Amino acid sequence: GVIIPGIRISMEVLESRTSKLPSVEIVRTEHVIGRGTVESIQSGLYHGTLGSVKELVQGIQNEAFGGKEPVVIGTGGFASLFENAKIFTEEKPDLVLQGLYLALKMNL
């Protein structure tokens, strides 16, 4: 598997580990190059995460699926942020909750 920090954790680390960078709203940005500190942080968060996910999907596709296209499910609250990037086959923002519900249902 692969474990990387999510977009929110990345924002929290920037805020807590740097003395002058502010917390910003996590949004999709059109441009890679920001025109100020806030836009630059937002762009780095969005495009950095997008690039990481694309690279990981490509690597997993090559290593585990012999180059065949896998089903990629976007989960969590920020999955919809990447909707226009077409990196997910489908989105299930509440997949963990669905799994917990099924586990509970199976054990009742």
PDB file of N, CA and C in Angstrom:
ATOM      1  N   GLY A   1       0.813  -1.188   0.000  1.00  0.00           N
ATOM      2  CA  GLY A   1       0.000   0.000   0.000  1.00  0.00           C
ATOM      3  C   GLY A   1       0.856   1.251   0.000  1.00  0.00           C
ATOM      4  N   VAL A   2       0.182   2.352   0.096  1.00  0.00           N
ATOM      5  CA  VAL A   2       0.834   3.658   0.096  1.00  0.00           C
ATOM      6  C   VAL A   2       0.173   4.524   1.157  1.00  0.00           C
ATOM      7  N   ILE A   3       0.985   5.220   1.933  1.00  0.00           N
ATOM      8  CA  ILE A   3       0.454   6.157   2.926  1.00  0.00           C
ATOM      9  C   ILE A   3       1.138   7.502   2.701  1.00  0.00           C
ATOM     10  N   ILE A   4       0.334   8.538   2.515  1.00  0.00           N
ATOM     11  CA  ILE A   4       0.863   9.899   2.382  1.00  0.00           C
ATOM     12  C   ILE A   4       0.001  10.824   3.234  1.00  0.00           C
ATOM     13  N   PRO A   5       0.528  11.987   3.604  1.00  0.00           N
ATOM     14  CA  PRO A   5      -0.310  12.933   4.343  1.00  0.00           C
ATOM     15  C   PRO A   5      -1.387  13.499   3.423  1.00  0.00           C
ATOM     16  N   GLY A   6      -2.560  13.687   3.977  1.00  0.00           N
ATOM     17  CA  GLY A   6      -3.654  14.265   3.210  1.00  0.00           C
ATOM     18  C   GLY A   6      -3.521  15.771   3.096  1.00  0.00           C
ATOM     19  N   ILE A   7      -4.418  16.356   2.342  1.00  0.00           N
ATOM     20  CA  ILE A   7      -4.358  17.790   2.070  1.00  0.00           C
ATOM     21  C   ILE A   7      -4.584  18.617   3.341  1.00  0.00           C
ATOM     22  N   ARG A   8      -5.460  18.151   4.233  1.00  0.00           N
ATOM     23  CA  ARG A   8      -5.713  18.895   5.474  1.00  0.00           C
ATOM     24  C   ARG A   8      -4.497  18.828   6.398  1.00  0.00           C
ATOM     25  N   ILE A   9      -3.905  17.649   6.533  1.00  0.00           N
ATOM     26  CA  ILE A   9      -2.715  17.514   7.379  1.00  0.00           C
ATOM     27  C   ILE A   9      -1.581  18.366   6.827  1.00  0.00           C
ATOM     28  N   SER A  10      -1.446  18.401   5.520  1.00  0.00           N
ATOM     29  CA  SER A  10      -0.417  19.242   4.909  1.00  0.00           C
ATOM     30  C   SER A  10      -0.636  20.704   5.278  1.00  0.00           C
ATOM     31  N   MET A  11      -1.887  21.161   5.258  1.00  0.00           N
ATOM     32  CA  MET A  11      -2.188  22.541   5.636  1.00  0.00           C
ATOM     33  C   MET A  11      -1.860  22.777   7.104  1.00  0.00           C
ATOM     34  N   GLU A  12      -2.241  21.838   7.955  1.00  0.00           N
ATOM     35  CA  GLU A  12      -1.988  21.980   9.391  1.00  0.00           C
ATOM     36  C   GLU A  12      -0.492  22.043   9.691  1.00  0.00           C
ATOM     37  N   VAL A  13       0.290  21.256   8.977  1.00  0.00           N
ATOM     38  CA  VAL A  13       1.742  21.273   9.185  1.00  0.00           C
ATOM     39  C   VAL A  13       2.331  22.603   8.732  1.00  0.00           C
ATOM     40  N   LEU A  14       1.903  23.101   7.587  1.00  0.00           N
ATOM     41  CA  LEU A  14       2.385  24.411   7.135  1.00  0.00           C
ATOM     42  C   LEU A  14       2.068  25.488   8.165  1.00  0.00           C
ATOM     43  N   GLU A  15       0.868  25.440   8.703  1.00  0.00           N
ATOM     44  CA  GLU A  15       0.447  26.457   9.675  1.00  0.00           C
ATOM     45  C   GLU A  15       1.224  26.335  10.983  1.00  0.00           C
ATOM     46  N   SER A  16       1.391  25.113  11.472  1.00  0.00           N
ATOM     47  CA  SER A  16       1.999  24.934  12.793  1.00  0.00           C
ATOM     48  C   SER A  16       3.526  24.932  12.777  1.00  0.00           C
ATOM     49  N   ARG A  17       4.130  24.585  11.669  1.00  0.00           N
ATOM     50  CA  ARG A  17       5.594  24.449  11.624  1.00  0.00           C
ATOM     51  C   ARG A  17       6.307  25.617  10.952  1.00  0.00           C
ATOM     52  N   THR A  18       5.553  26.590  10.494  1.00  0.00           N
ATOM     53  CA  THR A  18       6.170  27.790   9.930  1.00  0.00           C
ATOM     54  C   THR A  18       5.667  28.973  10.732  1.00  0.00           C
ATOM     55  N   SER A  19       6.497  29.962  10.890  1.00  0.00           N
ATOM     56  CA  SER A  19       6.121  31.057  11.783  1.00  0.00           C
ATOM     57  C   SER A  19       5.214  32.101  11.141  1.00  0.00           C
ATOM     58  N   LYS A  20       5.214  32.195   9.839  1.00  0.00           N
ATOM     59  CA  LYS A  20       4.465  33.296   9.230  1.00  0.00           C
ATOM     60  C   LYS A  20       3.419  32.888   8.208  1.00  0.00           C
ATOM     61  N   LEU A  21       3.285  31.602   7.930  1.00  0.00           N
ATOM     62  CA  LEU A  21       2.293  31.195   6.936  1.00  0.00           C
ATOM     63  C   LEU A  21       0.934  31.006   7.600  1.00  0.00           C
ATOM     64  N   PRO A  22      -0.093  31.614   7.021  1.00  0.00           N
ATOM     65  CA  PRO A  22      -1.427  31.513   7.614  1.00  0.00           C
ATOM     66  C   PRO A  22      -2.140  30.221   7.213  1.00  0.00           C
ATOM     67  N   SER A  23      -3.160  29.894   7.964  1.00  0.00           N
ATOM     68  CA  SER A  23      -4.067  28.817   7.571  1.00  0.00           C
ATOM     69  C   SER A  23      -4.935  29.365   6.444  1.00  0.00           C
ATOM     70  N   VAL A  24      -5.191  28.557   5.443  1.00  0.00           N
ATOM     71  CA  VAL A  24      -6.005  29.009   4.312  1.00  0.00           C
ATOM     72  C   VAL A  24      -7.122  28.014   4.060  1.00  0.00           C
ATOM     73  N   GLU A  25      -8.129  28.474   3.346  1.00  0.00           N
ATOM     74  CA  GLU A  25      -9.202  27.582   2.910  1.00  0.00           C
ATOM     75  C   GLU A  25      -8.637  26.648   1.841  1.00  0.00           C
ATOM     76  N   ILE A  26      -8.984  25.380   1.939  1.00  0.00           N
ATOM     77  CA  ILE A  26      -8.509  24.408   0.956  1.00  0.00           C
ATOM     78  C   ILE A  26      -9.479  24.414  -0.219  1.00  0.00           C
ATOM     79  N   VAL A  27      -8.981  24.876  -1.366  1.00  0.00           N
ATOM     80  CA  VAL A  27      -9.823  25.019  -2.556  1.00  0.00           C
ATOM     81  C   VAL A  27      -9.063  24.546  -3.796  1.00  0.00           C
ATOM     82  N   ARG A  28      -9.820  24.291  -4.858  1.00  0.00           N
ATOM     83  CA  ARG A  28      -9.224  23.977  -6.161  1.00  0.00           C
ATOM     84  C   ARG A  28      -8.755  25.300  -6.771  1.00  0.00           C
ATOM     85  N   THR A  29      -7.544  25.314  -7.296  1.00  0.00           N
ATOM     86  CA  THR A  29      -7.041  26.523  -7.942  1.00  0.00           C
ATOM     87  C   THR A  29      -6.850  26.257  -9.432  1.00  0.00           C
ATOM     88  N   GLU A  30      -7.120  27.264 -10.225  1.00  0.00           N
ATOM     89  CA  GLU A  30      -6.954  27.125 -11.673  1.00  0.00           C
ATOM     90  C   GLU A  30      -5.494  27.225 -12.073  1.00  0.00           C
ATOM     91  N   HIS A  31      -4.784  28.137 -11.429  1.00  0.00           N
ATOM     92  CA  HIS A  31      -3.396  28.403 -11.794  1.00  0.00           C
ATOM     93  C   HIS A  31      -2.452  27.737 -10.807  1.00  0.00           C
ATOM     94  N   VAL A  32      -1.329  27.290 -11.308  1.00  0.00           N
ATOM     95  CA  VAL A  32      -0.318  26.687 -10.445  1.00  0.00           C
ATOM     96  C   VAL A  32       0.431  27.776  -9.682  1.00  0.00           C
ATOM     97  N   ILE A  33       0.746  28.858 -10.346  1.00  0.00           N
ATOM     98  CA  ILE A  33       1.504  29.937  -9.716  1.00  0.00           C
ATOM     99  C   ILE A  33       0.540  30.898  -9.031  1.00  0.00           C
ATOM    100  N   GLY A  34       0.656  30.994  -7.713  1.00  0.00           N
ATOM    101  CA  GLY A  34      -0.193  31.899  -6.949  1.00  0.00           C
ATOM    102  C   GLY A  34       0.284  33.332  -7.076  1.00  0.00           C
ATOM    103  N   ARG A  35      -0.626  34.258  -6.796  1.00  0.00           N
ATOM    104  CA  ARG A  35      -0.293  35.682  -6.904  1.00  0.00           C
ATOM    105  C   ARG A  35      -0.179  36.331  -5.535  1.00  0.00           C
ATOM    106  N   GLY A  36       0.144  35.565  -4.565  1.00  0.00           N
ATOM    107  CA  GLY A  36       0.291  36.041  -3.198  1.00  0.00           C
ATOM    108  C   GLY A  36       0.438  34.826  -2.301  1.00  0.00           C
ATOM    109  N   THR A  37       0.654  35.070  -1.030  1.00  0.00           N
ATOM    110  CA  THR A  37       0.901  33.969  -0.102  1.00  0.00           C
ATOM    111  C   THR A  37      -0.269  33.000  -0.030  1.00  0.00           C
ATOM    112  N   VAL A  38      -1.476  33.518   0.148  1.00  0.00           N
ATOM    113  CA  VAL A  38      -2.647  32.649   0.300  1.00  0.00           C
ATOM    114  C   VAL A  38      -2.856  31.808  -0.955  1.00  0.00           C
ATOM    115  N   GLU A  39      -2.850  32.440  -2.122  1.00  0.00           N
ATOM    116  CA  GLU A  39      -3.028  31.698  -3.379  1.00  0.00           C
ATOM    117  C   GLU A  39      -1.906  30.688  -3.596  1.00  0.00           C
ATOM    118  N   SER A  40      -0.698  31.043  -3.208  1.00  0.00           N
ATOM    119  CA  SER A  40       0.437  30.131  -3.383  1.00  0.00           C
ATOM    120  C   SER A  40       0.305  28.902  -2.498  1.00  0.00           C
ATOM    121  N   ILE A  41      -0.151  29.092  -1.262  1.00  0.00           N
ATOM    122  CA  ILE A  41      -0.378  27.952  -0.367  1.00  0.00           C
ATOM    123  C   ILE A  41      -1.498  27.084  -0.930  1.00  0.00           C
ATOM    124  N   GLN A  42      -2.594  27.716  -1.335  1.00  0.00           N
ATOM    125  CA  GLN A  42      -3.725  26.965  -1.885  1.00  0.00           C
ATOM    126  C   GLN A  42      -3.309  26.178  -3.120  1.00  0.00           C
ATOM    127  N   SER A  43      -2.531  26.798  -3.980  1.00  0.00           N
ATOM    128  CA  SER A  43      -2.071  26.121  -5.187  1.00  0.00           C
ATOM    129  C   SER A  43      -1.152  24.957  -4.848  1.00  0.00           C
ATOM    130  N   GLY A  44      -0.240  25.177  -3.923  1.00  0.00           N
ATOM    131  CA  GLY A  44       0.667  24.108  -3.515  1.00  0.00           C
ATOM    132  C   GLY A  44      -0.078  22.928  -2.925  1.00  0.00           C
ATOM    133  N   LEU A  45      -1.075  23.215  -2.096  1.00  0.00           N
ATOM    134  CA  LEU A  45      -1.869  22.143  -1.497  1.00  0.00           C
ATOM    135  C   LEU A  45      -2.632  21.374  -2.571  1.00  0.00           C
ATOM    136  N   TYR A  46      -3.347  22.105  -3.419  1.00  0.00           N
ATOM    137  CA  TYR A  46      -4.179  21.453  -4.431  1.00  0.00           C
ATOM    138  C   TYR A  46      -3.328  20.712  -5.466  1.00  0.00           C
ATOM    139  N   HIS A  47      -2.430  21.429  -6.122  1.00  0.00           N
ATOM    140  CA  HIS A  47      -1.656  20.828  -7.217  1.00  0.00           C
ATOM    141  C   HIS A  47      -0.635  19.814  -6.699  1.00  0.00           C
ATOM    142  N   GLY A  48      -0.105  20.036  -5.500  1.00  0.00           N
ATOM    143  CA  GLY A  48       0.808  19.062  -4.908  1.00  0.00           C
ATOM    144  C   GLY A  48       0.107  17.755  -4.599  1.00  0.00           C
ATOM    145  N   THR A  49      -1.083  17.849  -4.025  1.00  0.00           N
ATOM    146  CA  THR A  49      -1.859  16.643  -3.729  1.00  0.00           C
ATOM    147  C   THR A  49      -2.280  15.952  -5.017  1.00  0.00           C
ATOM    148  N   LEU A  50      -2.760  16.728  -5.970  1.00  0.00           N
ATOM    149  CA  LEU A  50      -3.172  16.172  -7.258  1.00  0.00           C
ATOM    150  C   LEU A  50      -2.010  15.441  -7.932  1.00  0.00           C
ATOM    151  N   GLY A  51      -0.847  16.060  -7.958  1.00  0.00           N
ATOM    152  CA  GLY A  51       0.319  15.430  -8.571  1.00  0.00           C
ATOM    153  C   GLY A  51       0.720  14.144  -7.859  1.00  0.00           C
ATOM    154  N   SER A  52       0.662  14.166  -6.530  1.00  0.00           N
ATOM    155  CA  SER A  52       0.988  12.961  -5.758  1.00  0.00           C
ATOM    156  C   SER A  52       0.035  11.828  -6.085  1.00  0.00           C
ATOM    157  N   VAL A  53      -1.250  12.137  -6.098  1.00  0.00           N
ATOM    158  CA  VAL A  53      -2.251  11.100  -6.366  1.00  0.00           C
ATOM    159  C   VAL A  53      -2.084  10.549  -7.778  1.00  0.00           C
ATOM    160  N   LYS A  54      -1.904  11.428  -8.755  1.00  0.00           N
ATOM    161  CA  LYS A  54      -1.714  10.963 -10.140  1.00  0.00           C
ATOM    162  C   LYS A  54      -0.502  10.043 -10.249  1.00  0.00           C
ATOM    163  N   GLU A  55       0.601  10.429  -9.635  1.00  0.00           N
ATOM    164  CA  GLU A  55       1.830   9.635  -9.698  1.00  0.00           C
ATOM    165  C   GLU A  55       1.647   8.289  -9.005  1.00  0.00           C
ATOM    166  N   LEU A  56       0.981   8.292  -7.861  1.00  0.00           N
ATOM    167  CA  LEU A  56       0.750   7.042  -7.134  1.00  0.00           C
ATOM    168  C   LEU A  56      -0.171   6.107  -7.911  1.00  0.00           C
ATOM    169  N   VAL A  57      -1.229   6.652  -8.484  1.00  0.00           N
ATOM    170  CA  VAL A  57      -2.142   5.821  -9.278  1.00  0.00           C
ATOM    171  C   VAL A  57      -1.391   5.198 -10.448  1.00  0.00           C
ATOM    172  N   GLN A  58      -0.569   5.983 -11.119  1.00  0.00           N
ATOM    173  CA  GLN A  58       0.206   5.469 -12.257  1.00  0.00           C
ATOM    174  C   GLN A  58       1.167   4.373 -11.810  1.00  0.00           C
ATOM    175  N   GLY A  59       1.856   4.589 -10.702  1.00  0.00           N
ATOM    176  CA  GLY A  59       2.791   3.590 -10.200  1.00  0.00           C
ATOM    177  C   GLY A  59       2.101   2.303  -9.784  1.00  0.00           C
ATOM    178  N   ILE A  60       0.981   2.429  -9.089  1.00  0.00           N
ATOM    179  CA  ILE A  60       0.217   1.247  -8.668  1.00  0.00           C
ATOM    180  C   ILE A  60      -0.335   0.518  -9.883  1.00  0.00           C
ATOM    181  N   GLN A  61      -0.816   1.288 -10.858  1.00  0.00           N
ATOM    182  CA  GLN A  61      -1.333   0.689 -12.100  1.00  0.00           C
ATOM    183  C   GLN A  61      -0.254  -0.155 -12.764  1.00  0.00           C
ATOM    184  N   ASN A  62       0.956   0.364 -12.829  1.00  0.00           N
ATOM    185  CA  ASN A  62       2.053  -0.362 -13.475  1.00  0.00           C
ATOM    186  C   ASN A  62       2.516  -1.563 -12.657  1.00  0.00           C
ATOM    187  N   GLU A  63       2.649  -1.379 -11.340  1.00  0.00           N
ATOM    188  CA  GLU A  63       3.193  -2.441 -10.496  1.00  0.00           C
ATOM    189  C   GLU A  63       2.190  -3.549 -10.180  1.00  0.00           C
ATOM    190  N   ALA A  64       0.962  -3.174  -9.930  1.00  0.00           N
ATOM    191  CA  ALA A  64      -0.012  -4.161  -9.445  1.00  0.00           C
ATOM    192  C   ALA A  64      -1.012  -4.624 -10.497  1.00  0.00           C
ATOM    193  N   PHE A  65      -1.187  -3.843 -11.543  1.00  0.00           N
ATOM    194  CA  PHE A  65      -2.220  -4.172 -12.524  1.00  0.00           C
ATOM    195  C   PHE A  65      -1.656  -4.389 -13.923  1.00  0.00           C
ATOM    196  N   GLY A  66      -0.347  -4.513 -14.028  1.00  0.00           N
ATOM    197  CA  GLY A  66       0.268  -4.757 -15.329  1.00  0.00           C
ATOM    198  C   GLY A  66      -0.056  -3.698 -16.359  1.00  0.00           C
ATOM    199  N   GLY A  67      -0.232  -2.463 -15.909  1.00  0.00           N
ATOM    200  CA  GLY A  67      -0.546  -1.372 -16.817  1.00  0.00           C
ATOM    201  C   GLY A  67      -2.018  -1.212 -17.126  1.00  0.00           C
ATOM    202  N   LYS A  68      -2.849  -2.179 -16.704  1.00  0.00           N
ATOM    203  CA  LYS A  68      -4.293  -2.066 -16.935  1.00  0.00           C
ATOM    204  C   LYS A  68      -4.875  -1.039 -15.972  1.00  0.00           C
ATOM    205  N   GLU A  69      -5.876  -0.335 -16.447  1.00  0.00           N
ATOM    206  CA  GLU A  69      -6.469   0.738 -15.661  1.00  0.00           C
ATOM    207  C   GLU A  69      -7.267   0.186 -14.478  1.00  0.00           C
ATOM    208  N   PRO A  70      -6.899   0.565 -13.250  1.00  0.00           N
ATOM    209  CA  PRO A  70      -7.635   0.089 -12.078  1.00  0.00           C
ATOM    210  C   PRO A  70      -8.849   0.969 -11.790  1.00  0.00           C
ATOM    211  N   VAL A  71      -9.724   0.480 -10.943  1.00  0.00           N
ATOM    212  CA  VAL A  71     -10.811   1.304 -10.418  1.00  0.00           C
ATOM    213  C   VAL A  71     -10.215   2.131  -9.288  1.00  0.00           C
ATOM    214  N   VAL A  72     -10.358   3.442  -9.362  1.00  0.00           N
ATOM    215  CA  VAL A  72      -9.812   4.340  -8.350  1.00  0.00           C
ATOM    216  C   VAL A  72     -10.986   5.077  -7.716  1.00  0.00           C
ATOM    217  N   ILE A  73     -11.172   4.858  -6.416  1.00  0.00           N
ATOM    218  CA  ILE A  73     -12.304   5.454  -5.709  1.00  0.00           C
ATOM    219  C   ILE A  73     -11.806   6.599  -4.842  1.00  0.00           C
ATOM    220  N   GLY A  74     -12.353   7.780  -5.075  1.00  0.00           N
ATOM    221  CA  GLY A  74     -12.037   8.944  -4.253  1.00  0.00           C
ATOM    222  C   GLY A  74     -12.891   8.919  -3.000  1.00  0.00           C
ATOM    223  N   THR A  75     -12.245   8.978  -1.838  1.00  0.00           N
ATOM    224  CA  THR A  75     -12.969   8.935  -0.570  1.00  0.00           C
ATOM    225  C   THR A  75     -12.620  10.153   0.268  1.00  0.00           C
ATOM    226  N   GLY A  76     -13.435  10.402   1.274  1.00  0.00           N
ATOM    227  CA  GLY A  76     -13.159  11.497   2.190  1.00  0.00           C
ATOM    228  C   GLY A  76     -13.773  12.805   1.734  1.00  0.00           C
ATOM    229  N   GLY A  77     -13.691  13.764   2.606  1.00  0.00           N
ATOM    230  CA  GLY A  77     -14.337  15.052   2.388  1.00  0.00           C
ATOM    231  C   GLY A  77     -13.778  15.887   1.258  1.00  0.00           C
ATOM    232  N   PHE A  78     -12.545  15.627   0.859  1.00  0.00           N
ATOM    233  CA  PHE A  78     -11.936  16.438  -0.188  1.00  0.00           C
ATOM    234  C   PHE A  78     -11.936  15.760  -1.555  1.00  0.00           C
ATOM    235  N   ALA A  79     -12.538  14.590  -1.671  1.00  0.00           N
ATOM    236  CA  ALA A  79     -12.547  13.876  -2.957  1.00  0.00           C
ATOM    237  C   ALA A  79     -13.172  14.728  -4.060  1.00  0.00           C
ATOM    238  N   SER A  80     -14.242  15.434  -3.731  1.00  0.00           N
ATOM    239  CA  SER A  80     -14.933  16.234  -4.752  1.00  0.00           C
ATOM    240  C   SER A  80     -14.085  17.401  -5.244  1.00  0.00           C
ATOM    241  N   LEU A  81     -13.103  17.799  -4.460  1.00  0.00           N
ATOM    242  CA  LEU A  81     -12.209  18.884  -4.858  1.00  0.00           C
ATOM    243  C   LEU A  81     -11.472  18.537  -6.155  1.00  0.00           C
ATOM    244  N   PHE A  82     -11.257  17.237  -6.381  1.00  0.00           N
ATOM    245  CA  PHE A  82     -10.486  16.775  -7.531  1.00  0.00           C
ATOM    246  C   PHE A  82     -11.368  16.219  -8.645  1.00  0.00           C
ATOM    247  N   GLU A  83     -12.658  16.509  -8.580  1.00  0.00           N
ATOM    248  CA  GLU A  83     -13.619  15.991  -9.558  1.00  0.00           C
ATOM    249  C   GLU A  83     -13.233  16.343 -10.995  1.00  0.00           C
ATOM    250  N   ASN A  84     -12.859  17.573 -11.238  1.00  0.00           N
ATOM    251  CA  ASN A  84     -12.519  18.013 -12.598  1.00  0.00           C
ATOM    252  C   ASN A  84     -11.233  17.388 -13.125  1.00  0.00           C
ATOM    253  N   ALA A  85     -10.399  16.871 -12.235  1.00  0.00           N
ATOM    254  CA  ALA A  85      -9.117  16.293 -12.644  1.00  0.00           C
ATOM    255  C   ALA A  85      -9.281  14.896 -13.233  1.00  0.00           C
ATOM    256  N   LYS A  86     -10.452  14.304 -13.050  1.00  0.00           N
ATOM    257  CA  LYS A  86     -10.761  12.980 -13.616  1.00  0.00           C
ATOM    258  C   LYS A  86      -9.762  11.901 -13.175  1.00  0.00           C
ATOM    259  N   ILE A  87      -9.361  11.929 -11.912  1.00  0.00           N
ATOM    260  CA  ILE A  87      -8.424  10.915 -11.425  1.00  0.00           C
ATOM    261  C   ILE A  87      -9.139   9.751 -10.747  1.00  0.00           C
ATOM    262  N   PHE A  88     -10.415   9.937 -10.436  1.00  0.00           N
ATOM    263  CA  PHE A  88     -11.169   8.880  -9.772  1.00  0.00           C
ATOM    264  C   PHE A  88     -12.187   8.274 -10.727  1.00  0.00           C
ATOM    265  N   THR A  89     -12.323   6.953 -10.652  1.00  0.00           N
ATOM    266  CA  THR A  89     -13.351   6.264 -11.416  1.00  0.00           C
ATOM    267  C   THR A  89     -14.715   6.603 -10.833  1.00  0.00           C
ATOM    268  N   GLU A  90     -14.750   6.690  -9.501  1.00  0.00           N
ATOM    269  CA  GLU A  90     -15.967   7.098  -8.807  1.00  0.00           C
ATOM    270  C   GLU A  90     -15.596   7.726  -7.475  1.00  0.00           C
ATOM    271  N   GLU A  91     -16.550   8.444  -6.891  1.00  0.00           N
ATOM    272  CA  GLU A  91     -16.353   9.078  -5.588  1.00  0.00           C
ATOM    273  C   GLU A  91     -17.295   8.468  -4.567  1.00  0.00           C
ATOM    274  N   LYS A  92     -16.756   8.181  -3.399  1.00  0.00           N
ATOM    275  CA  LYS A  92     -17.553   7.716  -2.263  1.00  0.00           C
ATOM    276  C   LYS A  92     -17.020   8.435  -1.031  1.00  0.00           C
ATOM    277  N   PRO A  93     -17.460   9.679  -0.825  1.00  0.00           N
ATOM    278  CA  PRO A  93     -16.907  10.478   0.268  1.00  0.00           C
ATOM    279  C   PRO A  93     -17.110   9.865   1.652  1.00  0.00           C
ATOM    280  N   ASP A  94     -18.144   9.058   1.807  1.00  0.00           N
ATOM    281  CA  ASP A  94     -18.425   8.482   3.126  1.00  0.00           C
ATOM    282  C   ASP A  94     -18.168   6.976   3.162  1.00  0.00           C
ATOM    283  N   LEU A  95     -17.183   6.512   2.424  1.00  0.00           N
ATOM    284  CA  LEU A  95     -16.896   5.079   2.330  1.00  0.00           C
ATOM    285  C   LEU A  95     -16.568   4.466   3.695  1.00  0.00           C
ATOM    286  N   VAL A  96     -15.820   5.173   4.524  1.00  0.00           N
ATOM    287  CA  VAL A  96     -15.484   4.650   5.853  1.00  0.00           C
ATOM    288  C   VAL A  96     -16.750   4.463   6.679  1.00  0.00           C
ATOM    289  N   LEU A  97     -17.642   5.435   6.629  1.00  0.00           N
ATOM    290  CA  LEU A  97     -18.900   5.313   7.377  1.00  0.00           C
ATOM    291  C   LEU A  97     -19.740   4.157   6.854  1.00  0.00           C
ATOM    292  N   GLN A  98     -19.739   3.959   5.541  1.00  0.00           N
ATOM    293  CA  GLN A  98     -20.468   2.824   4.969  1.00  0.00           C
ATOM    294  C   GLN A  98     -19.886   1.507   5.473  1.00  0.00           C
ATOM    295  N   GLY A  99     -18.566   1.427   5.550  1.00  0.00           N
ATOM    296  CA  GLY A  99     -17.911   0.227   6.051  1.00  0.00           C
ATOM    297  C   GLY A  99     -18.218  -0.020   7.515  1.00  0.00           C
ATOM    298  N   LEU A 100     -18.214   1.038   8.314  1.00  0.00           N
ATOM    299  CA  LEU A 100     -18.552   0.899   9.735  1.00  0.00           C
ATOM    300  C   LEU A 100     -19.991   0.434   9.907  1.00  0.00           C
ATOM    301  N   TYR A 101     -20.884   0.983   9.094  1.00  0.00           N
ATOM    302  CA  TYR A 101     -22.289   0.581   9.151  1.00  0.00           C
ATOM    303  C   TYR A 101     -22.435  -0.906   8.826  1.00  0.00           C
ATOM    304  N   LEU A 102     -21.767  -1.350   7.767  1.00  0.00           N
ATOM    305  CA  LEU A 102     -21.843  -2.767   7.390  1.00  0.00           C
ATOM    306  C   LEU A 102     -21.256  -3.665   8.476  1.00  0.00           C
ATOM    307  N   ALA A 103     -20.144  -3.246   9.073  1.00  0.00           N
ATOM    308  CA  ALA A 103     -19.534  -4.037  10.149  1.00  0.00           C
ATOM    309  C   ALA A 103     -20.476  -4.134  11.346  1.00  0.00           C
ATOM    310  N   LEU A 104     -21.108  -3.030  11.690  1.00  0.00           N
ATOM    311  CA  LEU A 104     -22.062  -3.023  12.800  1.00  0.00           C
ATOM    312  C   LEU A 104     -23.249  -3.921  12.485  1.00  0.00           C
ATOM    313  N   LYS A 105     -23.769  -3.787  11.274  1.00  0.00           N
ATOM    314  CA  LYS A 105     -24.925  -4.576  10.847  1.00  0.00           C
ATOM    315  C   LYS A 105     -24.610  -6.076  10.874  1.00  0.00           C
ATOM    316  N   MET A 106     -23.403  -6.451  10.484  1.00  0.00           N
ATOM    317  CA  MET A 106     -23.009  -7.856  10.468  1.00  0.00           C
ATOM    318  C   MET A 106     -22.837  -8.424  11.879  1.00  0.00           C
ATOM    319  N   ASN A 107     -22.587  -7.555  12.838  1.00  0.00           N
ATOM    320  CA  ASN A 107     -22.324  -8.018  14.199  1.00  0.00           C
ATOM    321  C   ASN A 107     -23.494  -7.815  15.149  1.00  0.00           C
ATOM    322  N   LEU A 108     -24.634  -7.453  14.640  1.00  0.00           N
ATOM    323  CA  LEU A 108     -25.823  -7.298  15.502  1.00  0.00           C
ATOM    324  C   LEU A 108     -26.667  -8.544  15.481  1.00  0.00           C
TER     325      LEU A 108
END
